[in-house]
């Protein structure tokens, strides 16, 4: 038997899986069966690699819960046979997907590393090779025959982040992602620097549970000065709406006008779950710190603490897919399930 780690490469679509037709200049999907021909350096990695691709690869702008379920099912079907998984994904919605998969894969005991690129794999200046090679290398890290990393991560431009802590912050630079409220798990330089104290605890003797029931009757509302009562009331009145991620100012502040608070109160009383997250690029919600957030706290608005919007909306979908009582929902959301919020 081979002692090498076995890695499954899952291609969903996106820029990383494109190569340029030099005669026409058009981008076309890359045949991952010929991966070693394009990136011969992969042969130097101390692991065995197999590949699988979506039958119809998609642009990440078309990503949705059904596609997340496809990824989860591929991992579920191959979980016993492989030591780690690398998911190739378009960068635009990668943080949403990494967040969603972190909640869907309970008791994960193997690495699932999302990566992609800003330039196609066949481009002369591509960032795809480094991202892909290092993502595979990190996914294959083992000690005493067991994976070193056992969570859903995102690797981009020399850094491995916890997936549900990330946001895409730049559409043009190779450094496209950041984790505003949590340090990188691994930094790639001459050597891989592992910040082990930041890793999620390893799940011992726990069976993987794959949650496929996501409820997308949710919405994101970003507060802005001048938001009108008719706009907010129209959104809150959407038929079958079950949850809202409310992007507020600073540490969770919002208007104190009667119409605004009355709408929030009525929505919560009708059973709508409202999660307060900051629209700042970093920092945490702390309702009650200022008078402009005290009322929200008293009304029962859920504190998103330092969660990202991407993780908040996917966590909302995940929890709504479970039969959680209205009384328990707030406490469960405010609890870290996969390291998505700080304690």
Tab-separated table of C-alpha atoms in Angstrom:
chain	number	residue	atom	x	y	z
A	1	UNK	CA	0.000	0.000	0.000
A	2	UNK	CA	1.160	3.503	-0.775
A	3	UNK	CA	1.840	5.773	2.175
A	4	UNK	CA	1.320	8.836	0.017
A	5	UNK	CA	-1.666	11.046	0.725
A	6	UNK	CA	-4.469	10.710	-1.814
A	7	UNK	CA	-5.981	14.004	-2.926
A	8	UNK	CA	-9.149	14.476	-4.939
A	9	UNK	CA	-9.199	17.571	-7.120
A	10	UNK	CA	-12.761	18.797	-7.706
A	11	UNK	CA	-13.269	21.244	-10.565
A	12	UNK	CA	-16.496	23.252	-10.389
A	13	UNK	CA	-15.601	25.912	-12.941
A	14	UNK	CA	-14.007	29.332	-12.849
A	15	UNK	CA	-10.960	31.098	-14.261
A	16	UNK	CA	-8.445	28.589	-12.904
A	17	UNK	CA	-9.889	25.895	-15.149
A	18	UNK	CA	-9.560	27.892	-18.329
A	19	UNK	CA	-6.830	27.851	-20.934
A	20	UNK	CA	-6.385	30.288	-23.788
A	21	UNK	CA	-6.749	29.301	-27.399
A	22	UNK	CA	-3.768	31.197	-28.783
A	23	UNK	CA	-5.221	31.268	-32.290
A	24	UNK	CA	-8.543	32.868	-31.326
A	25	UNK	CA	-7.658	34.375	-27.914
A	26	UNK	CA	-10.793	32.787	-26.446
A	27	UNK	CA	-10.852	31.076	-23.077
A	28	UNK	CA	-12.044	27.499	-22.987
A	29	UNK	CA	-12.493	24.881	-20.281
A	30	UNK	CA	-9.339	22.963	-19.454
A	31	UNK	CA	-9.212	19.151	-19.602
A	32	UNK	CA	-8.171	18.174	-16.101
A	33	UNK	CA	-7.346	14.693	-17.289
A	34	UNK	CA	-4.261	16.354	-18.804
A	35	UNK	CA	-3.356	18.232	-15.645
A	36	UNK	CA	0.215	16.938	-15.484
A	37	UNK	CA	0.866	18.134	-19.010
A	38	UNK	CA	-0.067	21.695	-18.064
A	39	UNK	CA	1.569	21.667	-14.628
A	40	UNK	CA	4.379	19.076	-14.639
A	41	UNK	CA	5.574	20.444	-11.288
A	42	UNK	CA	2.706	18.564	-9.640
A	43	UNK	CA	4.691	15.352	-10.180
A	44	UNK	CA	7.109	16.579	-7.512
A	45	UNK	CA	4.397	16.611	-4.847
A	46	UNK	CA	4.485	13.649	-2.505
A	47	UNK	CA	0.884	12.619	-3.058
A	48	UNK	CA	-1.439	10.808	-5.430
A	49	UNK	CA	-3.919	13.006	-7.284
A	50	UNK	CA	-7.175	12.124	-8.949
A	51	UNK	CA	-9.542	14.582	-10.580
A	52	UNK	CA	-13.281	14.938	-10.990
A	53	UNK	CA	-15.169	17.722	-12.700
A	54	UNK	CA	-18.707	19.012	-12.702
A	55	UNK	CA	-20.386	17.606	-15.794
A	56	UNK	CA	-21.208	21.190	-16.717
A	57	UNK	CA	-18.654	23.509	-15.061
A	58	UNK	CA	-20.170	26.828	-14.036
A	59	UNK	CA	-19.053	30.383	-13.568
A	60	UNK	CA	-19.039	31.057	-9.854
A	61	UNK	CA	-21.608	33.817	-10.379
A	62	UNK	CA	-24.076	30.978	-10.962
A	63	UNK	CA	-23.188	29.207	-7.705
A	64	UNK	CA	-26.169	28.320	-5.503
A	65	UNK	CA	-27.211	25.828	-2.783
A	66	UNK	CA	-27.852	23.083	-5.341
A	67	UNK	CA	-24.267	23.391	-6.589
A	68	UNK	CA	-22.959	23.421	-2.991
A	69	UNK	CA	-24.812	20.159	-2.485
A	70	UNK	CA	-23.066	18.703	-5.556
A	71	UNK	CA	-19.675	19.554	-4.054
A	72	UNK	CA	-20.688	18.113	-0.682
A	73	UNK	CA	-21.923	14.907	-2.302
A	74	UNK	CA	-18.684	14.437	-4.241
A	75	UNK	CA	-16.773	14.755	-0.971
A	76	UNK	CA	-19.213	12.432	0.800
A	77	UNK	CA	-18.954	9.754	-1.904
A	78	UNK	CA	-15.154	9.856	-1.912
A	79	UNK	CA	-14.532	10.629	1.757
A	80	UNK	CA	-13.204	7.211	2.746
A	81	UNK	CA	-10.980	6.845	-0.315
A	82	UNK	CA	-9.120	10.160	-0.081
A	83	UNK	CA	-7.073	11.991	2.540
A	84	UNK	CA	-7.909	15.500	1.375
A	85	UNK	CA	-9.897	17.501	-1.151
A	86	UNK	CA	-9.022	20.553	-3.232
A	87	UNK	CA	-11.975	22.402	-4.744
A	88	UNK	CA	-11.235	24.543	-7.797
A	89	UNK	CA	-13.749	27.360	-7.873
A	90	UNK	CA	-14.280	30.784	-9.390
A	91	UNK	CA	-13.097	33.484	-7.035
A	92	UNK	CA	-16.169	35.733	-7.099
A	93	UNK	CA	-18.318	33.573	-4.802
A	94	UNK	CA	-15.626	31.353	-3.334
A	95	UNK	CA	-16.027	32.774	0.187
A	96	UNK	CA	-19.743	32.006	0.109
A	97	UNK	CA	-19.090	28.430	-1.023
A	98	UNK	CA	-16.323	27.816	1.500
A	99	UNK	CA	-18.576	29.171	4.243
A	100	UNK	CA	-21.522	27.032	3.144
A	101	UNK	CA	-19.459	23.840	2.918
A	102	UNK	CA	-18.022	24.459	6.379
A	103	UNK	CA	-21.534	24.239	7.822
A	104	UNK	CA	-22.661	21.398	5.570
A	105	UNK	CA	-19.713	19.142	6.500
A	106	UNK	CA	-20.112	18.337	10.190
A	107	UNK	CA	-17.389	16.334	11.992
A	108	UNK	CA	-14.986	16.952	9.118
A	109	UNK	CA	-11.705	15.151	9.814
A	110	UNK	CA	-9.937	15.874	6.529
A	111	UNK	CA	-8.924	19.067	4.708
A	112	UNK	CA	-11.187	20.665	2.124
A	113	UNK	CA	-9.211	23.457	0.461
A	114	UNK	CA	-10.863	25.896	-1.938
A	115	UNK	CA	-8.644	27.694	-4.411
A	116	UNK	CA	-8.802	29.419	-7.758
A	117	UNK	CA	-6.982	32.132	-9.650
A	118	UNK	CA	-7.258	35.581	-11.127
A	119	UNK	CA	-5.690	34.497	-14.428
A	120	UNK	CA	-6.319	31.282	-16.427
A	121	UNK	CA	-4.031	28.317	-15.915
A	122	UNK	CA	-2.636	28.696	-19.430
A	123	UNK	CA	-1.769	32.384	-19.086
A	124	UNK	CA	1.928	33.240	-19.020
A	125	UNK	CA	1.620	35.250	-15.785
A	126	UNK	CA	-0.957	33.036	-14.154
A	127	UNK	CA	-1.316	32.743	-10.392
A	128	UNK	CA	-3.101	29.433	-10.910
A	129	UNK	CA	-0.017	27.230	-10.693
A	130	UNK	CA	1.164	28.479	-7.313
A	131	UNK	CA	-2.332	28.471	-5.850
A	132	UNK	CA	-3.062	24.963	-7.081
A	133	UNK	CA	0.299	23.409	-6.210
A	134	UNK	CA	0.369	24.827	-2.689
A	135	UNK	CA	-3.303	24.033	-2.053
A	136	UNK	CA	-2.587	20.389	-2.938
A	137	UNK	CA	0.555	20.393	-0.813
A	138	UNK	CA	-1.353	21.756	2.192
A	139	UNK	CA	-4.211	19.294	1.699
A	140	UNK	CA	-1.714	16.430	1.699
A	141	UNK	CA	0.014	17.406	4.964
A	142	UNK	CA	-0.013	14.457	7.376
A	143	UNK	CA	1.420	13.504	10.736
A	144	UNK	CA	1.339	9.918	11.979
A	145	UNK	CA	-0.809	9.001	9.030
A	146	UNK	CA	-3.496	11.569	9.817
A	147	UNK	CA	-4.294	14.913	8.157
A	148	UNK	CA	-2.842	17.980	9.859
A	149	UNK	CA	-5.708	20.267	8.848
A	150	UNK	CA	-9.291	19.144	9.335
A	151	UNK	CA	-11.501	21.997	8.212
A	152	UNK	CA	-12.785	23.858	5.170
A	153	UNK	CA	-10.167	26.384	4.089
A	154	UNK	CA	-9.414	28.813	1.298
A	155	UNK	CA	-5.934	29.193	-0.191
A	156	UNK	CA	-4.979	32.200	-2.267
A	157	UNK	CA	-1.758	34.135	-2.867
A	158	UNK	CA	0.507	32.486	-0.269
A	159	UNK	CA	-2.047	32.286	2.544
A	160	UNK	CA	-4.424	29.635	3.814
A	161	UNK	CA	-7.462	31.020	5.605
A	162	UNK	CA	-10.369	29.433	7.436
A	163	UNK	CA	-12.941	29.418	4.649
A	164	UNK	CA	-15.838	30.871	6.636
A	165	UNK	CA	-13.685	33.814	7.743
A	166	UNK	CA	-12.900	35.085	4.266
A	167	UNK	CA	-14.138	37.785	1.922
A	168	UNK	CA	-13.045	38.672	-1.577
A	169	UNK	CA	-11.681	42.204	-1.458
A	170	UNK	CA	-10.047	42.778	-4.845
A	171	UNK	CA	-11.099	41.916	-8.378
A	172	UNK	CA	-7.724	42.642	-10.003
A	173	UNK	CA	-4.878	41.911	-7.590
A	174	UNK	CA	-3.534	38.416	-7.020
A	175	UNK	CA	-4.123	39.052	-3.324
A	176	UNK	CA	-7.866	38.831	-3.782
A	177	UNK	CA	-8.950	37.546	-0.364
A	178	UNK	CA	-8.605	38.449	3.260
A	179	UNK	CA	-9.891	37.174	6.579
A	180	UNK	CA	-10.587	40.454	8.373
A	181	UNK	CA	-11.091	39.045	11.860
A	182	UNK	CA	-8.945	35.910	11.943
A	183	UNK	CA	-5.263	35.326	11.132
A	184	UNK	CA	-4.105	33.026	8.360
A	185	UNK	CA	-3.809	29.354	9.267
A	186	UNK	CA	-0.783	28.779	7.037
A	187	UNK	CA	1.586	31.130	5.240
A	188	UNK	CA	3.538	29.922	2.240
A	189	UNK	CA	7.073	31.191	1.852
A	190	UNK	CA	10.346	29.330	1.507
A	191	UNK	CA	8.677	26.966	3.987
A	192	UNK	CA	5.065	26.468	5.018
A	193	UNK	CA	4.511	28.234	8.334
A	194	UNK	CA	1.695	26.528	10.220
A	195	UNK	CA	-0.127	28.497	12.917
A	196	UNK	CA	-1.337	25.357	14.648
A	197	UNK	CA	-2.885	27.161	17.604
A	198	UNK	CA	-5.453	28.600	15.186
A	199	UNK	CA	-6.594	25.265	13.736
A	200	UNK	CA	-9.934	23.772	14.662
A	201	UNK	CA	-9.595	20.771	16.998
A	202	UNK	CA	-9.257	17.427	15.251
A	203	UNK	CA	-12.442	15.343	15.346
A	204	UNK	CA	-11.533	11.945	16.766
A	205	UNK	CA	-13.704	8.934	15.901
A	206	UNK	CA	-16.589	11.077	14.654
A	207	UNK	CA	-18.433	10.164	11.485
A	208	UNK	CA	-18.857	12.774	8.786
A	209	UNK	CA	-22.382	14.166	8.617
A	210	UNK	CA	-23.337	15.946	5.395
A	211	UNK	CA	-26.188	18.432	5.719
A	212	UNK	CA	-27.911	19.032	2.395
A	213	UNK	CA	-31.027	20.882	3.476
A	214	UNK	CA	-30.346	24.579	2.985
A	215	UNK	CA	-33.196	27.100	3.069
A	216	UNK	CA	-32.565	30.098	0.812
A	217	UNK	CA	-35.622	32.119	1.850
A	218	UNK	CA	-33.211	34.775	3.071
A	219	UNK	CA	-31.992	38.229	2.122
A	220	UNK	CA	-29.211	40.697	2.842
A	221	UNK	CA	-30.103	44.313	3.600
A	222	UNK	CA	-27.346	46.897	3.684
A	223	UNK	CA	-28.247	49.989	5.674
A	224	UNK	CA	-27.528	53.385	4.158
A	225	UNK	CA	-28.348	56.952	5.161
A	226	UNK	CA	-31.690	57.820	3.636
A	227	UNK	CA	-33.147	54.324	3.440
A	228	UNK	CA	-36.880	54.825	3.248
A	229	UNK	CA	-39.627	53.166	5.216
A	230	UNK	CA	-41.322	51.891	2.065
A	231	UNK	CA	-38.158	50.148	0.845
A	232	UNK	CA	-37.478	48.364	4.142
A	233	UNK	CA	-41.122	47.451	4.707
A	234	UNK	CA	-41.347	46.020	1.188
A	235	UNK	CA	-38.346	43.762	1.738
A	236	UNK	CA	-39.542	42.587	5.153
A	237	UNK	CA	-42.950	41.782	3.646
A	238	UNK	CA	-41.571	39.399	1.004
A	239	UNK	CA	-43.651	36.222	0.976
A	240	UNK	CA	-42.029	33.220	2.732
A	241	UNK	CA	-39.007	35.264	3.833
A	242	UNK	CA	-37.505	33.595	6.910
A	243	UNK	CA	-34.215	35.340	7.635
A	244	UNK	CA	-32.414	38.625	7.119
A	245	UNK	CA	-28.753	39.554	7.405
A	246	UNK	CA	-28.836	43.247	8.287
A	247	UNK	CA	-25.583	45.048	7.496
A	248	UNK	CA	-25.469	47.908	9.973
A	249	UNK	CA	-22.982	50.664	10.719
A	250	UNK	CA	-19.852	50.316	12.835
A	251	UNK	CA	-20.312	48.035	15.834
A	252	UNK	CA	-23.916	47.241	14.968
A	253	UNK	CA	-25.581	50.655	14.934
A	254	UNK	CA	-28.789	51.542	13.084
A	255	UNK	CA	-31.374	54.339	12.989
A	256	UNK	CA	-33.395	54.970	16.148
A	257	UNK	CA	-36.404	56.406	14.307
A	258	UNK	CA	-39.720	54.926	15.376
A	259	UNK	CA	-40.686	53.658	11.922
A	260	UNK	CA	-37.454	51.664	11.632
A	261	UNK	CA	-37.661	50.062	15.062
A	262	UNK	CA	-41.372	49.340	14.646
A	263	UNK	CA	-40.716	47.481	11.389
A	264	UNK	CA	-37.908	45.425	12.977
A	265	UNK	CA	-40.069	44.614	15.989
A	266	UNK	CA	-43.029	43.576	13.839
A	267	UNK	CA	-40.802	41.404	11.631
A	268	UNK	CA	-39.267	39.565	14.589
A	269	UNK	CA	-42.661	39.050	16.204
A	270	UNK	CA	-43.879	37.496	12.948
A	271	UNK	CA	-41.075	34.924	13.157
A	272	UNK	CA	-38.405	36.518	10.948
A	273	UNK	CA	-34.825	35.942	12.130
A	274	UNK	CA	-32.733	39.120	11.820
A	275	UNK	CA	-28.949	38.906	12.153
A	276	UNK	CA	-26.938	42.071	12.784
A	277	UNK	CA	-23.529	42.182	11.076
A	278	UNK	CA	-21.238	45.130	10.536
A	279	UNK	CA	-20.802	46.502	7.036
A	280	UNK	CA	-17.249	47.480	7.993
A	281	UNK	CA	-14.511	45.356	6.434
A	282	UNK	CA	-13.375	44.298	9.895
A	283	UNK	CA	-14.482	44.440	13.506
A	284	UNK	CA	-17.400	43.099	15.469
A	285	UNK	CA	-21.010	43.851	16.306
A	286	UNK	CA	-21.434	44.843	19.942
A	287	UNK	CA	-25.069	45.753	20.439
A	288	UNK	CA	-25.594	47.993	23.429
A	289	UNK	CA	-22.211	49.683	23.183
A	290	UNK	CA	-23.944	52.732	21.715
A	291	UNK	CA	-27.488	53.983	22.141
A	292	UNK	CA	-28.068	53.441	18.402
A	293	UNK	CA	-27.821	49.664	18.863
A	294	UNK	CA	-29.410	49.249	22.291
A	295	UNK	CA	-32.924	49.125	20.850
A	296	UNK	CA	-31.987	46.377	18.391
A	297	UNK	CA	-30.658	44.291	21.246
A	298	UNK	CA	-33.823	44.757	23.277
A	299	UNK	CA	-35.958	43.734	20.294
A	300	UNK	CA	-34.183	40.380	20.034
A	301	UNK	CA	-32.019	40.990	16.985
A	302	UNK	CA	-29.339	38.301	16.681
A	303	UNK	CA	-25.739	39.453	17.097
A	304	UNK	CA	-23.483	38.326	14.277
A	305	UNK	CA	-20.472	39.352	16.370
A	306	UNK	CA	-17.428	39.298	14.050
A	307	UNK	CA	-18.890	36.979	11.408
A	308	UNK	CA	-18.548	37.870	7.729
A	309	UNK	CA	-21.636	38.560	5.654
A	310	UNK	CA	-20.788	35.498	3.536
A	311	UNK	CA	-20.710	33.235	6.572
A	312	UNK	CA	-23.776	34.887	8.109
A	313	UNK	CA	-26.021	34.295	5.091
A	314	UNK	CA	-24.871	30.695	4.586
A	315	UNK	CA	-25.166	29.942	8.310
A	316	UNK	CA	-28.682	31.353	8.181
A	317	UNK	CA	-29.534	29.017	5.288
A	318	UNK	CA	-28.007	26.092	7.165
A	319	UNK	CA	-29.841	26.727	10.435
A	320	UNK	CA	-33.151	27.428	8.698
A	321	UNK	CA	-32.788	24.001	7.124
A	322	UNK	CA	-33.007	22.472	10.592
A	323	UNK	CA	-35.986	22.326	12.891
A	324	UNK	CA	-34.694	24.794	15.463
A	325	UNK	CA	-37.226	26.482	17.695
A	326	UNK	CA	-37.589	30.251	17.596
A	327	UNK	CA	-36.449	30.362	21.235
A	328	UNK	CA	-33.225	28.441	20.518
A	329	UNK	CA	-32.375	29.938	17.118
A	330	UNK	CA	-30.735	33.088	18.484
A	331	UNK	CA	-28.498	31.170	20.889
A	332	UNK	CA	-27.456	28.670	18.232
A	333	UNK	CA	-26.615	31.381	15.707
A	334	UNK	CA	-24.530	33.289	18.243
A	335	UNK	CA	-22.543	30.115	18.998
A	336	UNK	CA	-19.456	29.226	16.965
A	337	UNK	CA	-20.235	26.030	15.063
A	338	UNK	CA	-17.222	25.824	12.731
A	339	UNK	CA	-14.969	28.595	14.008
A	340	UNK	CA	-16.887	31.253	12.054
A	341	UNK	CA	-17.138	33.665	14.973
A	342	UNK	CA	-14.843	34.504	17.870
A	343	UNK	CA	-15.898	33.394	21.319
